[in-house]
Amino acid sequence: MVDYHAANQAYQYGPSSGGNGTGGGGGMGDYMAQEDDWDRDLLLDPAWEKQQRKTFTAWCNSHLRKAGTQIENIDEDFRDGLKLMLLLEVISGERLPKPERGKMRVHKINNVNKALDFIASKGVKLVSIGAEEIVDGNAKMTLGMIWTIILRFAIQDISVEETSAKEGLLLWCQRKTAPYKNVNVQNFHISWKDGLAFNALIHRHRPELIEYDKLRKDDPVTNLNNAFEVAEKYLDIPKMLDAEDIVNTARPDEKAIMTYVSSFYHAFSGAQKAETAANRICKVLAVNQENEHLMEDYERLASDLLEWIRRTIPWLEDRVPQKTIQEMQQKLEDFRDYRRVHKPPKVQEKCQLEINFNTLQTKLRLSNRPAFMPSEGRMVSDINNGWQHLEQAEKGYEEWLLNEIRRLERLDHLAEKFRQKASIHEAWTDGKEAMLKHRDYETATLSDIKALIRKHEAFESDLAAHQDRVEQIAAIAQELNELDYYDSHNVNTRCQKICDQWDNLGSLTHSRREALEKTEKQLETIDQLHLEYAKRAAPFNNWMESAMEDLQDMFIVHTIEEIEGLISAHDQFKSTLPDADREREAILAIHKEAQRIAESNHIKLSGSNPYTSVTPQIINSKWEKVQQLVPKRDHALLEEQSKQQSNEHLRRQFASQANMVGPWIQTKMEEIGRISIEMNGTLEDQLSHLKQYERSIVDYKPNLDLLEQQHQLIQEALIFDNKHTNYTMEHLRVGWEQLLTTIARTINEVENQILTRDAKGISQEQMQEFRASFNHFDKDHGGALGPEEFKACLISLGYDVENDRQTGSMDSDDFRALLISTGYSLGDAEFNRIMSVVDPNHSGLVTFQAFIDFMSRETTDTDTADQVIASFKVLAGDKNFITAEELRRELPPDQAEYCIARMAPYQGPDAAPGALDYKSFSTALYGESDL
């Protein structure tokens, strides 16, 4: 250090020395190019000069007092160079050459030159400032010299976010004062006139020293004095300006304000270091908190979706049949409501849950955190398994509903057919038992007996003809039993009654025939004409009854071919009517002939034909009934034909739409696959293209809605097959849902790639190279690589798996050729380590996102546990533990409490009361140990 007192004595008493002084040289660093050049041609503004004198003098004295001295007049007290050299030694901490003794001008010039040479050696360029001007007391040059010293030693090293010294100091002020009302720091002059900015700086770092809320913007003098006095008293910052100097100047001097403000910066530099550490910790904690929220959201959404699936599957697996077709159709309508209303939102939730899961895993990988493992039973695979079970239950439930409706429809048809045939049979048997039990033959004449025998033969023929009907009734009852008809009891009861009655009729018929045959030998004469009438009338009557039964027979068809077959059969029946009418006329002619002969021979007939109960009136009545039933049958068949034509129209309409929608969905799925593989342009271009593509898919939804409407019409019409298309509504629904899910997943993959690229600083060229290599080895275009494909992909990118580093010395083709020529093989241990990173679930496949995450992690830097530990150590004042009070003072409230709640007590030998272990907490953040 300069011996100031000895040099001063030399001025007074020592001999003079010769030599000529020269101006100082040296060049100032590039940072000076960003500062205002000192005005050496124009006179300083008087107000600014006054402010600079005060500020620079106070700044110099703040350092000189450390050496036990000070200056009074800045342009006089530095003229001999002694205090100037002393000042430089204090602020630099270095020794300057020994000053020359003597008070002659040449001695002063030499001493000043030594000071200027020292300044120049520090990279400072003193333009036009020479020792002579300083020795001569040139105020302007002296102030300029002091300003360059201030810049070099007090301001130059201030840099925030790679800014220049002045900009860095300004940015530091803006950040520190941003939360304060009425403060807006934009420069180093006007922004400081009201004094609030000075008070805000102090309050930000030492809030106990300033009552900021009591300060008024319209009282700048009080504000400035308050800040200056507090700074001098508590912060050891000397008062460099008077409040009036600043307030009474239109534009305070920028250099004076910068000098003053730099003193505040250096006073709080220790706090700045702590703040930097706190910012790093806050950043890490914010990432961890956000990830925890995402994990909680995933767990909640997964639980809700799985709960919905668990509630829904029992409903779909409930296969208790209903008694009526109306009840089953209501079940089908409830199922359609589930498909249209309840399930689609759950499809979206499932897709969004997978997207959220992938995004969370990406964020965890980007922040160097361990992968998220959902709680047991809530894995994505668990949800997919549950969803698959749900869709299987859906398919089975719908098939069961439709089969059950078919069964009930068949049951209704059979039951009605049973009732109709039973009613016809019961009507026919009515009175037959009484007739067979009648003992009229005991008092009849021979001719009457013969007539009774023939009548009985006709009855037996009629009885045999009705055997088929009884068998049909029994067969229908049996089928109703086999199909579990709900009213089977009454059907069985009625059927049993008919069968019992039929057996009784057979027994009675046999008994009556025996009685008639017993007396037949006593009977001779038969009216052959009546007999012929009876023989022909009976089969014709049976034919008419069968015809009426067939004309009234119910039918059920499902295709246009079936109804056309019935119409053809009916037309064939109608073609036989002319022959039947001629037979009727012939039978009636026999009856008329018998009457004519009786009348001609004056024979008195007893009335009705003794051989048959089938009178001409009955034949005509039944013939008229047949004539009436034919057009009714025509109408019924035509109505059914119209219905089947309508059904066929519905089939063709659905098939036309389905044959358009099905291939469209397939084409879009293939195009999405190509897009996800090719990925041309930047990721933003790809994302924009995919979102446009997604909008075009969503815009296609009305076509699927139209298909749903047509499918509902088909189901309401009870149409169960469609030969015009191979597509079912179920296939198309699943395809549509897969299409929406695929495009959403592809968009999410690109978004995650953008997130990865931006977070890791991956260039577009790197991303394209990664994609090209991945696609090259993804031979089946499945979007994932097997272990061997992944290994080959790493090699193609120049990744040395043996040494876990990238070669960086040759391109992919050269490197590949070198590997082949030298018989290179990848180390199993290292490759297994890499596979455990990119495939934590051991699925045997590596997705493109996992591949990108791995490559970005290998080539970029991220926050590490060691960095976080170092940051906590700064906040803890270099201790191995930290207290809750220190955390609350240095971190935002929510993050401080987050740390306190999770940090274990510190167990080291130097532990203090309430000490917390920040090291284990930091490593736990990165998955290296358990909290």
Coordinates of C-alpha atoms in Angstrom, one line a residue, residues 109-632:
I109 CA 2.9 13.7 -12.7
N110 CA 5.0 10.6 -12.2
N111 CA 2.7 9.4 -9.3
V112 CA -0.4 10.1 -11.2
N113 CA 1.0 8.3 -14.2
K114 CA 1.7 5.3 -12.0
A115 CA -2.0 5.3 -11.0
L116 CA -3.1 5.7 -14.6
D117 CA -0.8 2.9 -15.7
F118 CA -2.4 0.7 -13.0
I119 CA -5.9 1.6 -14.3
A120 CA -4.8 0.8 -17.8
S121 CA -3.4 -2.5 -16.8
K122 CA -7.0 -3.5 -15.7
G123 CA -8.2 -3.1 -19.3
V124 CA -9.5 0.4 -18.8
K125 CA -9.0 2.9 -21.8
L126 CA -8.5 6.4 -20.5
V127 CA -9.2 8.4 -23.6
S128 CA -7.6 11.9 -23.5
I129 CA -7.1 11.8 -19.8
G130 CA -3.4 12.5 -19.0
A131 CA -1.5 13.0 -15.8
E132 CA -1.0 16.8 -16.5
E133 CA -4.8 17.5 -16.5
I134 CA -5.1 15.7 -13.1
V135 CA -2.1 17.5 -11.6
D136 CA -3.4 20.9 -13.0
G137 CA -6.7 20.3 -11.1
N138 CA -8.9 19.9 -14.3
A139 CA -12.2 19.1 -12.6
K140 CA -13.8 17.7 -15.8
M141 CA -10.9 15.3 -16.4
T142 CA -10.7 14.3 -12.7
L143 CA -14.4 13.5 -12.6
G144 CA -14.0 11.5 -15.8
M145 CA -11.1 9.5 -14.4
I146 CA -13.0 8.7 -11.1
W147 CA -16.0 7.6 -13.2
T148 CA -13.9 5.2 -15.2
I149 CA -12.5 3.8 -11.9
I150 CA -16.1 3.4 -10.5
L151 CA -17.1 1.6 -13.7
R152 CA -14.2 -0.7 -13.6
F153 CA -14.2 -1.6 -9.9
A154 CA -17.8 -1.1 -8.8
I155 CA -20.0 -1.7 -11.8
Q156 CA -18.2 -3.7 -14.5
D157 CA -18.7 -7.1 -12.8
I158 CA -22.5 -6.6 -12.4
S159 CA -24.2 -8.7 -15.0
V160 CA -27.7 -10.2 -14.8
E161 CA -28.6 -12.8 -17.5
E162 CA -25.6 -12.0 -19.7
T163 CA -26.3 -8.3 -20.0
S164 CA -23.8 -5.4 -19.9
A165 CA -22.8 -3.8 -16.6
K166 CA -25.3 -0.9 -16.9
E167 CA -28.1 -3.1 -18.2
G168 CA -27.4 -5.7 -15.6
L169 CA -27.5 -3.2 -12.8
L170 CA -30.8 -1.8 -14.2
L171 CA -32.3 -5.3 -14.6
W172 CA -31.3 -6.0 -11.0
C173 CA -33.1 -2.9 -9.8
Q174 CA -36.2 -3.6 -11.9
R175 CA -36.5 -7.2 -10.5
K176 CA -36.0 -6.1 -6.9
T177 CA -38.6 -3.2 -7.1
A178 CA -41.2 -4.9 -9.3
P179 CA -43.6 -5.8 -6.4
Y180 CA -43.7 -2.2 -5.1
K181 CA -46.5 0.2 -6.0
N182 CA -45.6 3.5 -7.5
V183 CA -42.1 2.2 -8.5
N184 CA -41.2 1.8 -12.2
V185 CA -37.4 1.8 -12.7
Q186 CA -36.7 2.5 -16.4
N187 CA -33.4 4.5 -16.2
F188 CA -30.8 5.9 -13.8
H189 CA -32.2 9.5 -13.6
I190 CA -36.0 10.3 -13.6
S191 CA -37.0 6.9 -12.1
W192 CA -35.2 7.8 -8.8
K193 CA -36.4 11.3 -8.3
D194 CA -39.3 10.5 -5.9
G195 CA -37.0 8.4 -3.6
L196 CA -39.4 5.4 -3.6
A197 CA -37.0 3.2 -5.7
F198 CA -34.2 3.7 -3.1
N199 CA -36.6 2.8 -0.2
A200 CA -37.9 -0.2 -2.2
L201 CA -34.4 -1.6 -2.6
I202 CA -33.8 -1.4 1.1
H203 CA -37.2 -2.8 2.1
R204 CA -36.8 -5.7 -0.3
H205 CA -33.6 -6.9 1.5
R206 CA -34.1 -5.4 5.0
P207 CA -37.9 -4.9 5.5
E208 CA -37.5 -4.2 9.2
L209 CA -35.6 -0.9 8.3
I210 CA -38.3 0.7 6.2
E211 CA -42.1 1.3 6.7
Y212 CA -42.7 1.4 3.0
D213 CA -46.5 1.6 3.1
K214 CA -46.2 5.0 5.0
L215 CA -44.2 6.7 2.2
R216 CA -45.9 9.1 -0.2
K217 CA -45.0 9.6 -3.8
D218 CA -45.7 13.4 -3.5
D219 CA -43.1 13.8 -0.8
P220 CA -39.8 13.0 -2.6
V221 CA -37.5 14.9 -0.2
T222 CA -38.7 12.9 2.8
N223 CA -38.4 9.7 0.9
L224 CA -34.9 10.4 -0.3
N225 CA -33.7 11.5 3.1
N226 CA -35.2 8.5 4.7
A227 CA -33.5 6.1 2.3
F228 CA -30.1 7.9 2.5
E229 CA -30.1 8.1 6.3
V230 CA -31.2 4.4 6.7
A231 CA -28.5 3.3 4.2
E232 CA -25.8 5.3 6.0
K233 CA -26.8 4.2 9.5
Y234 CA -27.6 0.5 8.9
L235 CA -25.9 -0.5 5.6
D236 CA -22.7 1.4 5.9
I237 CA -23.4 3.3 2.6
P238 CA -22.3 6.9 3.0
K239 CA -24.6 9.7 2.0
M240 CA -23.5 10.5 -1.6
L241 CA -26.2 13.1 -2.5
D242 CA -28.5 15.5 -0.9
A243 CA -32.2 15.0 -1.5
E244 CA -32.6 18.6 -2.8
D245 CA -29.9 18.0 -5.4
I246 CA -32.0 15.3 -7.0
V247 CA -35.5 16.9 -6.5
N248 CA -34.5 20.3 -7.8
T249 CA -32.9 18.9 -10.9
A250 CA -35.1 18.2 -14.0
R251 CA -33.0 15.2 -14.8
P252 CA -30.6 13.9 -12.1
D253 CA -27.1 12.9 -13.2
E254 CA -27.1 9.3 -14.4
K255 CA -23.5 8.6 -13.4
A256 CA -24.1 9.9 -9.9
I257 CA -27.2 7.8 -9.5
M258 CA -25.5 4.7 -10.9
T259 CA -22.6 5.1 -8.5
Y260 CA -25.0 5.4 -5.6
V261 CA -27.1 2.5 -6.7
S262 CA -24.0 0.3 -7.2
S263 CA -23.2 0.8 -3.5
F264 CA -26.7 -0.7 -2.7
Y265 CA -26.0 -3.6 -5.1
H266 CA -22.7 -4.5 -3.4
A267 CA -24.2 -4.0 0.1
F268 CA -26.8 -6.7 -0.8
S269 CA -24.5 -9.0 -2.9
G270 CA -24.6 -11.6 -0.1
A271 CA -28.4 -11.7 -0.3
Q272 CA -28.2 -11.9 -4.1
K273 CA -26.2 -15.2 -3.7
A274 CA -28.8 -16.5 -1.3
E275 CA -31.6 -15.4 -3.7
T276 CA -30.0 -17.3 -6.6
A277 CA -29.8 -20.4 -4.5
A278 CA -33.4 -19.9 -3.4
N279 CA -34.5 -19.5 -7.0
R280 CA -32.9 -22.8 -8.0
I281 CA -34.6 -24.5 -5.0
C282 CA -38.0 -22.9 -5.9
K283 CA -37.7 -24.0 -9.4
V284 CA -37.0 -27.6 -8.4
L285 CA -39.8 -27.6 -5.8
A286 CA -42.3 -26.1 -8.3
V287 CA -41.5 -28.9 -10.7
N288 CA -42.0 -31.5 -7.9
Q289 CA -45.2 -29.9 -6.7
E290 CA -46.7 -29.7 -10.2
N291 CA -45.7 -33.4 -10.8
E292 CA -47.4 -34.4 -7.5
H293 CA -50.6 -32.5 -8.5
L294 CA -50.5 -34.3 -11.9
M295 CA -50.0 -37.7 -10.1
E296 CA -52.9 -36.9 -7.7
D297 CA -55.1 -35.9 -10.7
Y298 CA -54.2 -39.2 -12.5
E299 CA -54.9 -41.3 -9.4
R300 CA -58.3 -39.5 -8.9
L301 CA -59.3 -39.8 -12.6
A302 CA -58.1 -43.4 -12.9
S303 CA -60.1 -44.3 -9.7
D304 CA -63.2 -42.6 -11.1
L305 CA -62.9 -44.3 -14.5
L306 CA -62.2 -47.8 -12.9
E307 CA -65.1 -47.3 -10.5
W308 CA -67.4 -46.5 -13.4
I309 CA -66.2 -49.6 -15.3
R310 CA -66.7 -51.7 -12.1
R311 CA -70.3 -50.3 -11.7
T312 CA -71.1 -50.7 -15.4
I313 CA -69.9 -54.3 -16.1
P314 CA -72.3 -56.0 -13.6
W315 CA -75.2 -54.2 -15.4
L316 CA -73.9 -55.4 -18.8
E317 CA -73.5 -58.9 -17.4
D318 CA -77.0 -59.1 -16.0
R319 CA -78.7 -61.5 -18.4
V320 CA -82.0 -62.1 -16.6
P321 CA -84.6 -62.4 -19.4
Q322 CA -87.9 -60.6 -19.3
K323 CA -91.3 -62.1 -20.0
T324 CA -92.4 -59.8 -22.8
I325 CA -90.8 -58.4 -25.9
Q326 CA -91.7 -54.9 -24.8
E327 CA -89.7 -55.3 -21.6
M328 CA -86.7 -56.5 -23.6
Q329 CA -87.0 -53.7 -26.1
Q330 CA -86.9 -51.3 -23.2
K331 CA -83.6 -52.9 -22.1
L332 CA -82.4 -52.5 -25.7
E333 CA -83.3 -48.8 -25.6
D334 CA -81.5 -48.4 -22.2
F335 CA -78.5 -50.0 -23.8
R336 CA -78.7 -47.6 -26.8
D337 CA -78.8 -44.7 -24.3
Y338 CA -75.7 -46.0 -22.6
R339 CA -73.9 -46.2 -26.0
R340 CA -75.0 -42.7 -27.1
V341 CA -75.0 -40.8 -23.9
H342 CA -73.0 -42.4 -21.1
K343 CA -70.1 -44.2 -22.8
P344 CA -68.7 -41.4 -25.2
P345 CA -67.6 -39.1 -22.3
K346 CA -65.8 -42.0 -20.7
V347 CA -64.1 -42.8 -24.0
Q348 CA -62.8 -39.2 -23.9
E349 CA -61.8 -39.5 -20.2
K350 CA -59.8 -42.7 -21.0
C351 CA -58.0 -41.0 -23.9
Q352 CA -57.3 -37.9 -21.9
L353 CA -56.1 -40.0 -19.0
E354 CA -53.5 -41.7 -21.2
I355 CA -52.4 -38.4 -22.6
N356 CA -52.0 -36.9 -19.1
F357 CA -50.0 -40.0 -18.1
N358 CA -47.7 -39.7 -21.0
T359 CA -47.3 -35.9 -20.4
L360 CA -46.5 -36.6 -16.7
Q361 CA -43.9 -39.2 -17.6
T362 CA -42.3 -36.8 -20.1
K363 CA -42.1 -34.0 -17.5
L364 CA -40.6 -36.4 -14.9
R365 CA -38.0 -37.5 -17.4
L366 CA -37.2 -33.9 -18.4
S367 CA -36.8 -32.9 -14.8
N368 CA -34.5 -35.9 -14.1
R369 CA -37.2 -37.5 -11.8
P370 CA -38.0 -41.2 -11.6
A371 CA -40.9 -42.5 -13.6
F372 CA -44.4 -42.3 -12.1
M373 CA -45.8 -45.7 -11.0
P374 CA -49.5 -45.4 -10.2
S375 CA -50.8 -47.2 -7.2
E376 CA -51.7 -50.9 -7.5
G377 CA -54.6 -51.5 -9.7
R378 CA -54.5 -48.0 -11.4
M379 CA -51.9 -48.6 -14.1
V380 CA -52.8 -47.7 -17.7
S381 CA -52.7 -51.4 -18.4
D382 CA -55.2 -52.0 -15.6
I383 CA -57.5 -49.4 -17.2
N384 CA -57.1 -50.9 -20.6
N385 CA -57.8 -54.4 -19.2
G386 CA -60.9 -53.1 -17.5
W387 CA -62.0 -51.3 -20.7
Q388 CA -61.5 -54.5 -22.7
H389 CA -63.6 -56.4 -20.2
L390 CA -66.2 -53.7 -20.5
E391 CA -66.3 -53.9 -24.3
Q392 CA -66.5 -57.7 -24.2
A393 CA -69.4 -57.4 -21.8
E394 CA -71.0 -54.8 -24.1
K395 CA -70.7 -57.1 -27.1
G396 CA -72.1 -60.1 -25.2
Y397 CA -75.0 -58.0 -23.7
E398 CA -76.0 -56.7 -27.1
E399 CA -75.9 -60.1 -28.7
W400 CA -78.0 -61.5 -25.7
L401 CA -80.5 -58.7 -26.1
L402 CA -81.0 -59.3 -29.8
N403 CA -81.2 -63.1 -29.3
E404 CA -83.6 -62.7 -26.5
I405 CA -85.8 -60.4 -28.5
R406 CA -85.7 -63.0 -31.4
R407 CA -86.7 -65.7 -28.9
L408 CA -89.6 -63.7 -27.4
E409 CA -90.7 -62.8 -30.9
R410 CA -90.7 -66.5 -31.8
L411 CA -92.5 -67.3 -28.5
D412 CA -95.2 -64.7 -29.2
H413 CA -95.7 -66.1 -32.6
L414 CA -95.9 -69.7 -31.4
A415 CA -98.2 -68.8 -28.5
E416 CA -100.6 -67.0 -30.8
K417 CA -100.4 -69.9 -33.3
F418 CA -101.1 -72.3 -30.4
R419 CA -104.1 -70.4 -29.3
Q420 CA -105.5 -70.1 -32.9
K421 CA -105.1 -73.9 -33.6
A422 CA -106.3 -74.8 -30.2
S423 CA -109.4 -72.6 -30.6
I424 CA -110.1 -74.1 -34.1
H425 CA -109.7 -77.6 -32.7
E426 CA -111.8 -76.9 -29.6
A427 CA -114.6 -75.5 -31.9
W428 CA -114.5 -78.6 -34.0
T429 CA -114.6 -81.0 -31.0
D430 CA -117.5 -79.1 -29.4
G431 CA -120.4 -81.5 -29.1
K432 CA -118.5 -84.4 -30.6
E433 CA -118.5 -86.4 -27.3
A434 CA -122.2 -86.0 -26.9
M435 CA -122.8 -87.1 -30.5
L436 CA -120.6 -90.2 -30.0
K437 CA -122.3 -91.1 -26.8
H438 CA -125.8 -90.7 -28.3
R439 CA -127.6 -94.1 -28.5
D440 CA -129.9 -93.0 -31.5
Y441 CA -129.2 -96.3 -33.3
E442 CA -131.3 -98.2 -30.8
T443 CA -134.5 -96.8 -32.1
A444 CA -133.5 -96.1 -35.7
T445 CA -134.7 -97.9 -38.8
L446 CA -132.5 -100.0 -41.0
S447 CA -132.0 -97.1 -43.4
D448 CA -131.3 -94.8 -40.5
I449 CA -128.8 -97.3 -39.1
K450 CA -127.0 -97.5 -42.4
A451 CA -127.0 -93.8 -42.6
L452 CA -125.5 -93.6 -39.1
I453 CA -122.8 -96.0 -40.1
R454 CA -121.9 -94.0 -43.1
K455 CA -122.1 -90.8 -41.1
H456 CA -119.8 -92.4 -38.5
E457 CA -117.3 -93.4 -41.3
A458 CA -117.3 -89.8 -42.5
F459 CA -116.7 -88.7 -38.9
E460 CA -113.8 -91.1 -38.5
S461 CA -112.3 -89.7 -41.8
D462 CA -112.8 -86.3 -40.4
L463 CA -111.2 -87.4 -37.1
A464 CA -108.2 -88.8 -38.8
A465 CA -107.9 -85.5 -40.8
H466 CA -107.7 -83.6 -37.5
Q467 CA -104.9 -85.8 -36.1
D468 CA -102.3 -83.6 -37.8
R469 CA -103.8 -80.5 -36.1
V470 CA -103.6 -82.2 -32.6
E471 CA -100.0 -83.2 -33.3
Q472 CA -99.2 -79.6 -34.4
I473 CA -100.8 -78.3 -31.2
A474 CA -98.7 -80.7 -29.1
A475 CA -95.5 -79.8 -31.0
I476 CA -96.1 -76.1 -30.6
A477 CA -96.6 -76.6 -26.8
Q478 CA -93.4 -78.6 -26.6
E479 CA -91.5 -75.9 -28.4
L480 CA -92.9 -73.2 -26.1
N481 CA -91.7 -75.3 -23.1
E482 CA -88.3 -75.7 -24.6
L483 CA -88.0 -71.9 -25.3
D484 CA -89.1 -71.2 -21.6
Y485 CA -92.3 -69.4 -22.4
Y486 CA -93.5 -67.6 -19.3
D487 CA -97.1 -68.8 -19.6
S488 CA -96.1 -72.4 -20.3
H489 CA -98.3 -73.7 -17.4
N490 CA -101.6 -72.5 -19.0
V491 CA -100.3 -73.7 -22.4
N492 CA -99.6 -77.2 -21.0
T493 CA -102.9 -77.3 -19.2
R494 CA -104.8 -76.5 -22.3
C495 CA -102.7 -78.9 -24.5
Q496 CA -103.2 -81.7 -22.0
K497 CA -107.0 -81.1 -22.0
I498 CA -107.0 -81.3 -25.8
C499 CA -104.9 -84.5 -25.8
D500 CA -107.1 -86.1 -23.2
Q501 CA -110.2 -85.1 -25.0
W502 CA -108.7 -86.4 -28.3
D503 CA -108.0 -89.8 -26.6
N504 CA -111.5 -89.9 -25.3
L505 CA -112.9 -89.1 -28.7
G506 CA -110.9 -92.0 -30.2
S507 CA -112.2 -94.3 -27.5
L508 CA -115.8 -93.2 -28.0
T509 CA -115.5 -93.4 -31.8
H510 CA -114.3 -97.0 -31.5
S511 CA -117.1 -97.9 -29.2
R512 CA -119.8 -96.3 -31.4
R513 CA -118.4 -98.0 -34.5
E514 CA -118.6 -101.4 -32.8
A515 CA -122.2 -100.7 -31.8
L516 CA -123.2 -99.6 -35.3
E517 CA -121.4 -102.5 -37.0
K518 CA -123.2 -104.9 -34.6
T519 CA -126.5 -103.8 -36.2
E520 CA -125.2 -103.1 -39.7
K521 CA -126.1 -106.7 -40.9
Q522 CA -129.7 -105.8 -40.2
L523 CA -129.6 -102.7 -42.4
E524 CA -129.8 -103.1 -46.3
T525 CA -130.8 -100.1 -48.2
I526 CA -128.6 -97.1 -48.7
D527 CA -129.4 -94.0 -50.6
Q528 CA -126.4 -94.1 -53.0
L529 CA -126.9 -90.6 -54.1
H530 CA -126.7 -89.3 -50.5
L531 CA -123.8 -91.5 -50.0
E532 CA -122.0 -90.2 -53.0
Y533 CA -122.8 -86.6 -51.8
A534 CA -121.4 -87.4 -48.4
K535 CA -118.2 -89.0 -49.8
R536 CA -117.4 -86.0 -51.9
A537 CA -118.7 -83.3 -49.5
A538 CA -116.6 -84.5 -46.6
P539 CA -113.1 -84.2 -48.3
F540 CA -114.2 -81.0 -49.9
N541 CA -115.4 -79.7 -46.6
N542 CA -112.1 -80.7 -45.0
W543 CA -110.3 -79.0 -47.9
M544 CA -112.2 -75.7 -47.2
E545 CA -111.5 -75.9 -43.5
S546 CA -107.8 -76.5 -44.2
A547 CA -107.9 -73.7 -46.7
M548 CA -109.5 -71.3 -44.2
E549 CA -107.0 -72.4 -41.6
D550 CA -104.1 -71.8 -44.0
L551 CA -105.6 -68.4 -45.1
Q552 CA -105.8 -67.4 -41.4
D553 CA -102.5 -69.0 -40.5
M554 CA -100.0 -66.5 -39.0
F555 CA -96.6 -66.0 -40.6
I556 CA -93.3 -64.5 -39.7
V557 CA -90.6 -63.6 -42.2
H558 CA -87.3 -61.7 -42.1
T559 CA -86.4 -61.3 -45.8
I560 CA -88.0 -60.2 -49.0
E561 CA -87.3 -63.7 -50.4
E562 CA -89.3 -65.4 -47.7
I563 CA -92.4 -63.2 -48.2
E564 CA -92.1 -63.6 -52.0
G565 CA -92.1 -67.4 -51.4
L566 CA -95.3 -67.1 -49.4
I567 CA -96.9 -64.9 -52.1
S568 CA -95.9 -67.4 -54.7
A569 CA -97.5 -70.2 -52.7
H570 CA -100.7 -68.1 -52.2
D571 CA -100.9 -67.4 -55.9
Q572 CA -100.5 -71.2 -56.6
F573 CA -103.4 -71.8 -54.1
K574 CA -105.6 -69.2 -55.9
S575 CA -104.9 -71.0 -59.1
T576 CA -106.7 -74.1 -57.7
L577 CA -109.9 -72.2 -56.8
P578 CA -111.6 -72.6 -60.3
D579 CA -111.2 -76.4 -59.9
A580 CA -112.5 -76.2 -56.4
D581 CA -115.5 -74.2 -57.5
R582 CA -116.3 -76.8 -60.1
E583 CA -116.0 -79.5 -57.5
R584 CA -118.4 -77.5 -55.3
E585 CA -120.9 -77.2 -58.1
A586 CA -120.7 -80.9 -58.8
I587 CA -121.3 -81.8 -55.1
L588 CA -124.3 -79.4 -55.0
A589 CA -125.5 -80.9 -58.2
I590 CA -125.6 -84.3 -56.5
H591 CA -127.7 -82.9 -53.7
K592 CA -130.1 -81.2 -56.2
E593 CA -130.4 -84.5 -58.1
A594 CA -131.4 -86.4 -54.9
Q595 CA -134.1 -83.8 -54.2
R596 CA -135.2 -83.9 -57.8
I597 CA -135.6 -87.8 -57.7
A598 CA -137.3 -87.7 -54.4
E599 CA -139.7 -85.1 -55.7
S600 CA -140.2 -86.9 -59.0
N601 CA -141.0 -90.2 -57.1
H602 CA -142.9 -88.5 -54.4
I603 CA -140.4 -89.7 -51.8
K604 CA -140.6 -87.9 -48.4
L605 CA -137.2 -87.3 -47.1
S606 CA -136.6 -86.9 -43.4
G607 CA -134.8 -83.6 -44.0
S608 CA -131.0 -83.6 -43.8
N609 CA -128.7 -86.0 -45.6
P610 CA -128.5 -89.0 -43.3
Y611 CA -124.9 -89.7 -44.3
T612 CA -123.3 -86.4 -43.6
S613 CA -123.7 -83.3 -41.5
V614 CA -122.2 -81.2 -44.3
T615 CA -125.2 -79.5 -45.9
P616 CA -125.1 -77.5 -49.1
Q617 CA -125.6 -74.4 -46.8
I618 CA -122.5 -75.3 -44.9
I619 CA -120.5 -75.8 -48.1
N620 CA -121.7 -72.5 -49.6
S621 CA -121.1 -70.7 -46.3
K622 CA -117.6 -72.0 -46.0
W623 CA -116.9 -71.4 -49.7
E624 CA -118.0 -67.8 -49.2
K625 CA -115.7 -67.6 -46.1
V626 CA -112.8 -68.9 -48.3
Q627 CA -113.7 -66.2 -50.9
Q628 CA -113.6 -63.5 -48.2
L629 CA -110.3 -64.8 -46.7
V630 CA -108.4 -64.8 -50.0
P631 CA -108.3 -61.0 -50.5
K632 CA -107.6 -60.6 -46.8

